[in-house]
């Protein structure tokens, strides 16, 4: 228990400073809040009470007649000796705060708090003393030796430097006194230096009578040497360090002095009681406040040391008892009669019982109770938990539940909408438990988010609106304040690079031009944030390092004016520019691969006398690491080491390849349907290969891209020092799909669609599909079979049959196609695929004048009617970097196709088509579902004989390529009564589109909005004999149609509804009414 000395008219009152209920030890500023028990009475002195009062917690503070000492009576104590009272005399509420119902570690914390507070006070008092009065730090050099002293007899002379006494090193002259005081009546072995030579001697200190600083006669030991004291002033931090050391040494001296008294080396008369303390207190007061403070520091340190002694009634005795009890586990276990829960409203007794894992009849002790409390806190359901055994052997658990969040409300937020903050920043959610940790994290996250977006002065508070049932509405009140704009950026110290060059390095917000534009429009331009400053400081450092200034030093300075305008100044110390020196490769000698060093040297491209660039070195290290991994050195490490000389840097690549690892065995698990050989055919590694991380990752990617599996996990297990087994674990997905659907397509009319497909037929990796589609203008069906991994390779072989009948809109003819095809596809590289195909098609074109006469049909169409056999071969070369071919969000695709007809049949042509597609999230920091798309396609077909192209081989373009126009709505058109579409030989179309999720609707039904601009042209008609001049319309004009649309997810794809508005068009183009296009997205 701590005792604080209060001197009043030379009387010393020792008053304990424990706090009241729920708070222990005011002297530690409530640091043990809610940890300890209640205090029933705090008394200064003994005897009848002179004065007293009760605080708000019910603790009685009183001052007694005899002003000596004092005590604290804890709740549950019979007397000041902390003898436990009868628990039956306490109420249930008092039992919760009774000192003796607390777990052992909490009681120990209460007891230790007293001596610890003495230490803290001593450190504070010493700190003030050293800061004001200074401290002595005198070199251990002898200035004079007293005649007849022990030092004179031992041969010590002025000028000698004492370096060691017994086993103690001597650094300052003050250390000599400390060693002598700590070792009374002890012979001293002294090591000293004279004229830079070491000498040794021994002596025994003499006991003399002397006066202390207060004029009192005392006995002390001395060896009879004198030095001139050197007084030094101390900084505050230096004074704190000295104070901690002085407190420690004072406590050590106190304990040693008590030990010496016990063993007879010191007189018991040296011990002083309260009267002596009062005497010295009064004498200190006469010397001034600073000496009083010094005296109090010494007394406080003494009390801390004494109270920690393992003596009954002292704090140390209690602590010793708790330690012994914990070590030997002597705490008696009590059989629990029943478990009673107090304070739970929402959490049931059964739930609490589940967490504590305790039932009636079990035996428990303090440790078990402590574990119960910890387990309940871990659930995060409770704000406070207390537990004890009552007098009836019941385990009583009192809890205060954490409230349930009814809803989270944001007020004052303008920069961000509530949905953004609730989903991405705030952890506290509706219908979850509110905890203090989560709440503080939310406040920190909100402040950080706002500050990183320019709101440096943001202030955020919260309110808890309490409801019934221990529920609350959590309300965040946000005062955003002004946005801190960047007014100017300056550079000071840049000698080799201009301000314009450095400004190009500065990252104002993002390299993404669309993000910059968005923020410039909606957020008000450039703003300052701590993140902004950090990023740009790193960018400047990165820039200078890449130019050889590897010792640059960049210090940013921020100045903010009254209008919240920010000026940034970068102070730059460029340092010296360095060049590349020599490059070396150092490999461990036990590696037997003699060619390895030469192969690694090939990766080093840095040249002598070129500007040193650490980025190039990092790239080289990555290349070497990748190469070593591919060779099976999976534990390889490459560490570049630098040696500077003059203005060059020599680089040594220290290569630690480690042992080469091979694949011993590959096991496959989880493939209940897919055959092992199908999976192995997609692996880029096999048993006996070097362990190659990149190839294993590539294998996993190929398995995932097959779309046979939901997950693919690869684990490796070492079987010896240079071999591992690969465990391939897969989770299969359903590869059979059946789509049955219908709808209305504008302007295509009613639509019925059936699509049956199995992408992993009987687990063999083969594909079988059947499709049927019927709309107002088209009836089609096809059957296709694909053998993937043909001949155990990456090649796929497919074949199929098809039938299609088209009643083309805006024409006076129909076409009917039927035939078969076969194709062979293989990968050229990881992303480049080539597909070869052969197709035979029977084509029949016949007139359909919609009830009119043939004389109403264009001569151009009549000349092309009939039956045709088309035999063609072709290829498609595709480079695919899309993340998903059917619903891409990022990446690009390039595709080139060519077909030639004439190898059999009676139609001859060469057709070429090209498609490019690119998509990318443009505001990924705001919402990565906001994407920009570019799609461009072009094609050309011509007859390489004297015959004109068949009309069935022409391209027909319209509403599918440029929304706002009808199907077959653009391109060459006959000058007949029907203005029939003739199709064209050449086309080009381009689409620019931004897709974005619609608030609330996207989360509910995946509905997106779109803004687009479509461009398209179609022209060219075969008329080799100039027979049809003036009988048809044709133009190379590029049509333009902007618009907007909506899309939503459905079982058969993303349904689209688009509204286009033609801006540039020809007079003969066909515009539908209503000008709406309904379609189903089916991938790229």
mmCIF file of N, CA and C in Angstrom, residues 720-803:
data_model
loop_
_atom_site.group_PDB
_atom_site.id
_atom_site.type_symbol
_atom_site.label_atom_id
_atom_site.label_comp_id
_atom_site.label_asym_id
_atom_site.label_seq_id
_atom_site.Cartn_x
_atom_site.Cartn_y
_atom_site.Cartn_z
ATOM 1 N N UNK A 720 11.862 -35.273 -49.370
ATOM 2 C CA UNK A 720 13.261 -35.286 -48.956
ATOM 3 C C UNK A 720 13.850 -33.915 -49.263
ATOM 4 N N UNK A 721 15.165 -33.806 -49.186
ATOM 5 C CA UNK A 721 15.801 -32.500 -49.321
ATOM 6 C C UNK A 721 15.634 -31.880 -50.693
ATOM 7 N N UNK A 722 15.433 -32.697 -51.727
ATOM 8 C CA UNK A 722 15.357 -32.132 -53.075
ATOM 9 C C UNK A 722 14.158 -32.641 -53.874
ATOM 10 N N UNK A 723 13.098 -33.052 -53.202
ATOM 11 C CA UNK A 723 11.911 -33.526 -53.915
ATOM 12 C C UNK A 723 10.662 -33.175 -53.132
ATOM 13 N N UNK A 724 9.588 -32.885 -53.886
ATOM 14 C CA UNK A 724 8.302 -32.566 -53.271
ATOM 15 C C UNK A 724 7.201 -33.328 -53.989
ATOM 16 N N UNK A 725 6.125 -33.550 -53.284
ATOM 17 C CA UNK A 725 4.905 -34.078 -53.886
ATOM 18 C C UNK A 725 3.924 -32.926 -54.050
ATOM 19 N N UNK A 726 3.211 -32.914 -55.169
ATOM 20 C CA UNK A 726 2.179 -31.910 -55.403
ATOM 21 C C UNK A 726 0.822 -32.538 -55.153
ATOM 22 N N UNK A 727 0.049 -31.878 -54.310
ATOM 23 C CA UNK A 727 -1.314 -32.320 -54.019
ATOM 24 C C UNK A 727 -2.262 -31.331 -54.683
ATOM 25 N N UNK A 728 -2.956 -31.809 -55.712
ATOM 26 C CA UNK A 728 -3.867 -30.973 -56.497
ATOM 27 C C UNK A 728 -5.288 -31.264 -56.036
ATOM 28 N N UNK A 729 -5.906 -30.288 -55.404
ATOM 29 C CA UNK A 729 -7.260 -30.463 -54.881
ATOM 30 C C UNK A 729 -8.213 -29.574 -55.669
ATOM 31 N N UNK A 730 -9.263 -30.202 -56.254
ATOM 32 C CA UNK A 730 -10.208 -29.444 -57.072
ATOM 33 C C UNK A 730 -11.613 -29.614 -56.509
ATOM 34 N N UNK A 731 -12.425 -28.602 -56.779
ATOM 35 C CA UNK A 731 -13.847 -28.688 -56.466
ATOM 36 C C UNK A 731 -14.602 -28.460 -57.761
ATOM 37 N N UNK A 732 -15.300 -29.501 -58.216
ATOM 38 C CA UNK A 732 -15.939 -29.444 -59.526
ATOM 39 C C UNK A 732 -17.208 -28.596 -59.488
ATOM 40 N N UNK A 733 -17.511 -28.010 -60.632
ATOM 41 C CA UNK A 733 -18.760 -27.277 -60.758
ATOM 42 C C UNK A 733 -19.636 -27.980 -61.792
ATOM 43 N N UNK A 734 -20.887 -27.642 -61.808
ATOM 44 C CA UNK A 734 -21.812 -28.209 -62.779
ATOM 45 C C UNK A 734 -21.484 -27.664 -64.169
ATOM 46 N N UNK A 735 -21.190 -28.542 -65.099
ATOM 47 C CA UNK A 735 -20.818 -28.111 -66.457
ATOM 48 C C UNK A 735 -21.943 -28.326 -67.463
ATOM 49 N N UNK A 736 -23.089 -28.808 -66.989
ATOM 50 C CA UNK A 736 -24.241 -28.981 -67.876
ATOM 51 C C UNK A 736 -25.181 -27.809 -67.683
ATOM 52 N N UNK A 737 -25.561 -27.186 -68.789
ATOM 53 C CA UNK A 737 -26.444 -26.028 -68.692
ATOM 54 C C UNK A 737 -27.602 -26.169 -69.665
ATOM 55 N N UNK A 738 -28.755 -25.724 -69.223
ATOM 56 C CA UNK A 738 -29.940 -25.715 -70.055
ATOM 57 C C UNK A 738 -30.602 -24.358 -69.910
ATOM 58 N N UNK A 739 -30.671 -23.630 -71.008
ATOM 59 C CA UNK A 739 -31.334 -22.335 -71.026
ATOM 60 C C UNK A 739 -32.626 -22.450 -71.823
ATOM 61 N N UNK A 740 -33.716 -22.132 -71.186
ATOM 62 C CA UNK A 740 -35.008 -22.052 -71.849
ATOM 63 C C UNK A 740 -35.511 -20.639 -71.632
ATOM 64 N N UNK A 741 -35.752 -19.919 -72.692
ATOM 65 C CA UNK A 741 -36.154 -18.538 -72.504
ATOM 66 C C UNK A 741 -36.961 -18.006 -73.653
ATOM 67 N N UNK A 742 -37.537 -16.892 -73.382
ATOM 68 C CA UNK A 742 -38.299 -16.217 -74.409
ATOM 69 C C UNK A 742 -38.404 -14.755 -74.070
ATOM 70 N N UNK A 743 -38.828 -13.974 -75.025
ATOM 71 C CA UNK A 743 -38.952 -12.556 -74.775
ATOM 72 C C UNK A 743 -39.324 -11.820 -76.037
ATOM 73 N N UNK A 744 -39.115 -10.526 -75.985
ATOM 74 C CA UNK A 744 -39.434 -9.674 -77.131
ATOM 75 C C UNK A 744 -38.183 -8.895 -77.477
ATOM 76 N N UNK A 745 -37.776 -8.960 -78.750
ATOM 77 C CA UNK A 745 -36.608 -8.235 -79.216
ATOM 78 C C UNK A 745 -37.061 -7.113 -80.127
ATOM 79 N N UNK A 746 -36.668 -5.903 -79.770
ATOM 80 C CA UNK A 746 -36.984 -4.754 -80.610
ATOM 81 C C UNK A 746 -35.737 -4.373 -81.375
ATOM 82 N N UNK A 747 -35.780 -4.360 -82.738
ATOM 83 C CA UNK A 747 -36.972 -4.560 -83.561
ATOM 84 C C UNK A 747 -37.128 -5.989 -84.052
ATOM 85 N N UNK A 748 -36.532 -6.978 -83.372
ATOM 86 C CA UNK A 748 -36.554 -8.346 -83.893
ATOM 87 C C UNK A 748 -37.805 -9.113 -83.610
ATOM 88 N N UNK A 749 -38.720 -8.613 -82.778
ATOM 89 C CA UNK A 749 -39.961 -9.300 -82.509
ATOM 90 C C UNK A 749 -39.839 -10.318 -81.404
ATOM 91 N N UNK A 750 -40.811 -11.262 -81.364
ATOM 92 C CA UNK A 750 -40.832 -12.295 -80.338
ATOM 93 C C UNK A 750 -39.637 -13.219 -80.491
ATOM 94 N N UNK A 751 -39.156 -13.735 -79.335
ATOM 95 C CA UNK A 751 -37.937 -14.544 -79.332
ATOM 96 C C UNK A 751 -38.138 -15.762 -78.449
ATOM 97 N N UNK A 752 -37.784 -16.964 -78.988
ATOM 98 C CA UNK A 752 -37.736 -18.200 -78.210
ATOM 99 C C UNK A 752 -36.338 -18.776 -78.379
ATOM 100 N N UNK A 753 -35.719 -19.154 -77.236
ATOM 101 C CA UNK A 753 -34.341 -19.635 -77.304
ATOM 102 C C UNK A 753 -34.178 -20.853 -76.413
ATOM 103 N N UNK A 754 -33.563 -21.921 -76.978
ATOM 104 C CA UNK A 754 -33.230 -23.130 -76.237
ATOM 105 C C UNK A 754 -31.744 -23.394 -76.459
ATOM 106 N N UNK A 755 -31.019 -23.573 -75.348
ATOM 107 C CA UNK A 755 -29.579 -23.825 -75.457
ATOM 108 C C UNK A 755 -29.209 -24.890 -74.439
ATOM 109 N N UNK A 756 -28.820 -26.087 -74.931
ATOM 110 C CA UNK A 756 -28.419 -27.206 -74.084
ATOM 111 C C UNK A 756 -26.950 -27.499 -74.352
ATOM 112 N N UNK A 757 -26.140 -27.512 -73.246
ATOM 113 C CA UNK A 757 -24.713 -27.685 -73.453
ATOM 114 C C UNK A 757 -24.088 -28.406 -72.265
ATOM 115 N N UNK A 758 -23.176 -29.323 -72.576
ATOM 116 C CA UNK A 758 -22.356 -29.960 -71.551
ATOM 117 C C UNK A 758 -20.904 -29.763 -71.946
ATOM 118 N N UNK A 759 -20.173 -28.993 -71.119
ATOM 119 C CA UNK A 759 -18.791 -28.650 -71.454
ATOM 120 C C UNK A 759 -17.798 -29.712 -70.996
ATOM 121 N N UNK A 760 -18.283 -30.700 -70.239
ATOM 122 C CA UNK A 760 -17.399 -31.767 -69.749
ATOM 123 C C UNK A 760 -18.169 -33.077 -69.828
ATOM 124 N N UNK A 761 -18.412 -33.511 -71.029
ATOM 125 C CA UNK A 761 -19.271 -34.657 -71.291
ATOM 126 C C UNK A 761 -18.690 -35.921 -70.663
ATOM 127 N N UNK A 762 -19.431 -36.498 -69.707
ATOM 128 C CA UNK A 762 -19.030 -37.713 -68.995
ATOM 129 C C UNK A 762 -17.646 -37.585 -68.348
ATOM 130 N N UNK A 763 -17.233 -36.351 -68.037
ATOM 131 C CA UNK A 763 -15.938 -36.122 -67.393
ATOM 132 C C UNK A 763 -14.747 -36.256 -68.320
ATOM 133 N N UNK A 764 -15.001 -36.292 -69.621
ATOM 134 C CA UNK A 764 -13.909 -36.495 -70.587
ATOM 135 C C UNK A 764 -13.327 -35.188 -71.103
ATOM 136 N N UNK A 765 -13.926 -34.048 -70.741
ATOM 137 C CA UNK A 765 -13.453 -32.776 -71.254
ATOM 138 C C UNK A 765 -14.020 -32.427 -72.613
ATOM 139 N N UNK A 766 -14.837 -33.312 -73.176
ATOM 140 C CA UNK A 766 -15.448 -33.053 -74.487
ATOM 141 C C UNK A 766 -16.682 -32.153 -74.306
ATOM 142 N N UNK A 767 -17.059 -31.471 -75.375
ATOM 143 C CA UNK A 767 -18.213 -30.582 -75.341
ATOM 144 C C UNK A 767 -19.266 -31.066 -76.327
ATOM 145 N N UNK A 768 -20.531 -30.972 -75.917
ATOM 146 C CA UNK A 768 -21.654 -31.259 -76.795
ATOM 147 C C UNK A 768 -22.697 -30.185 -76.556
ATOM 148 N N UNK A 769 -23.149 -29.559 -77.654
ATOM 149 C CA UNK A 769 -24.114 -28.480 -77.491
ATOM 150 C C UNK A 769 -25.183 -28.551 -78.574
ATOM 151 N N UNK A 770 -26.379 -28.100 -78.190
ATOM 152 C CA UNK A 770 -27.494 -28.018 -79.119
ATOM 153 C C UNK A 770 -28.179 -26.683 -78.874
ATOM 154 N N UNK A 771 -28.481 -25.950 -79.938
ATOM 155 C CA UNK A 771 -29.118 -24.645 -79.802
ATOM 156 C C UNK A 771 -30.238 -24.512 -80.817
ATOM 157 N N UNK A 772 -31.294 -23.811 -80.391
ATOM 158 C CA UNK A 772 -32.420 -23.524 -81.266
ATOM 159 C C UNK A 772 -32.906 -22.127 -80.946
ATOM 160 N N UNK A 773 -33.151 -21.343 -82.012
ATOM 161 C CA UNK A 773 -33.620 -19.974 -81.815
ATOM 162 C C UNK A 773 -34.688 -19.661 -82.847
ATOM 163 N N UNK A 774 -35.787 -19.041 -82.391
ATOM 164 C CA UNK A 774 -36.873 -18.662 -83.291
ATOM 165 C C UNK A 774 -37.308 -17.250 -82.931
ATOM 166 N N UNK A 775 -37.229 -16.380 -83.955
ATOM 167 C CA UNK A 775 -37.729 -15.019 -83.786
ATOM 168 C C UNK A 775 -38.523 -14.645 -85.027
ATOM 169 N N UNK A 776 -38.933 -13.406 -85.123
ATOM 170 C CA UNK A 776 -39.759 -12.960 -86.253
ATOM 171 C C UNK A 776 -39.030 -13.124 -87.579
ATOM 172 N N UNK A 777 -37.714 -12.928 -87.581
ATOM 173 C CA UNK A 777 -36.973 -12.938 -88.838
ATOM 174 C C UNK A 777 -36.059 -14.146 -89.015
ATOM 175 N N UNK A 778 -35.768 -14.881 -87.924
ATOM 176 C CA UNK A 778 -34.751 -15.930 -87.989
ATOM 177 C C UNK A 778 -35.277 -17.201 -87.340
ATOM 178 N N UNK A 779 -34.984 -18.351 -88.006
ATOM 179 C CA UNK A 779 -35.116 -19.649 -87.362
ATOM 180 C C UNK A 779 -33.781 -20.367 -87.572
ATOM 181 N N UNK A 780 -33.144 -20.787 -86.480
ATOM 182 C CA UNK A 780 -31.838 -21.442 -86.612
ATOM 183 C C UNK A 780 -31.716 -22.552 -85.591
ATOM 184 N N UNK A 781 -30.910 -23.559 -85.938
ATOM 185 C CA UNK A 781 -30.584 -24.644 -85.018
ATOM 186 C C UNK A 781 -29.226 -25.196 -85.408
ATOM 187 N N UNK A 782 -28.490 -25.631 -84.407
ATOM 188 C CA UNK A 782 -27.196 -26.230 -84.711
ATOM 189 C C UNK A 782 -26.847 -27.230 -83.634
ATOM 190 N N UNK A 783 -26.005 -28.195 -83.993
ATOM 191 C CA UNK A 783 -25.519 -29.241 -83.105
ATOM 192 C C UNK A 783 -24.002 -29.303 -83.276
ATOM 193 N N UNK A 784 -23.267 -29.227 -82.149
ATOM 194 C CA UNK A 784 -21.804 -29.165 -82.238
ATOM 195 C C UNK A 784 -21.171 -30.083 -81.208
ATOM 196 N N UNK A 785 -20.088 -30.735 -81.628
ATOM 197 C CA UNK A 785 -19.312 -31.596 -80.737
ATOM 198 C C UNK A 785 -17.847 -31.170 -80.827
ATOM 199 N N UNK A 786 -17.201 -31.010 -79.630
ATOM 200 C CA UNK A 786 -15.803 -30.573 -79.588
ATOM 201 C C UNK A 786 -15.010 -31.545 -78.725
ATOM 202 N N UNK A 787 -13.925 -32.032 -79.286
ATOM 203 C CA UNK A 787 -12.980 -32.889 -78.545
ATOM 204 C C UNK A 787 -11.824 -32.013 -78.078
ATOM 205 N N UNK A 788 -11.900 -31.562 -76.801
ATOM 206 C CA UNK A 788 -10.799 -30.779 -76.244
ATOM 207 C C UNK A 788 -9.625 -31.692 -75.919
ATOM 208 N N UNK A 789 -8.452 -31.122 -75.857
ATOM 209 C CA UNK A 789 -7.241 -31.908 -75.567
ATOM 210 C C UNK A 789 -7.122 -33.097 -76.511
ATOM 211 N N UNK A 790 -7.342 -32.803 -77.771
ATOM 212 C CA UNK A 790 -7.258 -33.854 -78.796
ATOM 213 C C UNK A 790 -5.856 -34.463 -78.813
ATOM 214 N N UNK A 791 -5.813 -35.771 -78.757
ATOM 215 C CA UNK A 791 -4.542 -36.500 -78.770
ATOM 216 C C UNK A 791 -3.654 -36.084 -77.591
ATOM 217 N N UNK A 792 -4.301 -35.845 -76.420
ATOM 218 C CA UNK A 792 -3.597 -35.455 -75.187
ATOM 219 C C UNK A 792 -2.731 -34.217 -75.378
ATOM 220 N N UNK A 793 -3.277 -33.233 -76.052
ATOM 221 C CA UNK A 793 -2.551 -31.988 -76.274
ATOM 222 C C UNK A 793 -3.493 -30.818 -76.003
ATOM 223 N N UNK A 794 -2.990 -29.591 -76.223
ATOM 224 C CA UNK A 794 -3.816 -28.397 -76.052
ATOM 225 C C UNK A 794 -4.693 -28.136 -77.272
ATOM 226 N N UNK A 795 -4.695 -29.050 -78.189
ATOM 227 C CA UNK A 795 -5.473 -28.881 -79.420
ATOM 228 C C UNK A 795 -6.898 -29.384 -79.210
ATOM 229 N N UNK A 796 -7.867 -28.691 -79.805
ATOM 230 C CA UNK A 796 -9.249 -29.144 -79.746
ATOM 231 C C UNK A 796 -9.763 -29.349 -81.166
ATOM 232 N N UNK A 797 -10.575 -30.381 -81.338
ATOM 233 C CA UNK A 797 -11.141 -30.730 -82.639
ATOM 234 C C UNK A 797 -12.654 -30.725 -82.501
ATOM 235 N N UNK A 798 -13.331 -30.001 -83.404
ATOM 236 C CA UNK A 798 -14.773 -29.916 -83.312
ATOM 237 C C UNK A 798 -15.444 -30.098 -84.654
ATOM 238 N N UNK A 799 -16.738 -30.439 -84.606
ATOM 239 C CA UNK A 799 -17.531 -30.601 -85.824
ATOM 240 C C UNK A 799 -18.983 -30.353 -85.467
ATOM 241 N N UNK A 800 -19.764 -29.984 -86.493
ATOM 242 C CA UNK A 800 -21.158 -29.711 -86.217
ATOM 243 C C UNK A 800 -21.966 -29.542 -87.495
ATOM 244 N N UNK A 801 -23.289 -29.468 -87.317
ATOM 245 C CA UNK A 801 -24.219 -29.246 -88.427
ATOM 246 C C UNK A 801 -25.099 -28.060 -88.061
ATOM 247 N N UNK A 802 -25.636 -27.369 -89.059
ATOM 248 C CA UNK A 802 -26.430 -26.186 -88.791
ATOM 249 C C UNK A 802 -27.508 -26.024 -89.848
ATOM 250 N N UNK A 803 -28.529 -25.275 -89.449
ATOM 251 C CA UNK A 803 -29.598 -24.881 -90.361
ATOM 252 C C UNK A 803 -30.062 -23.500 -89.939
#
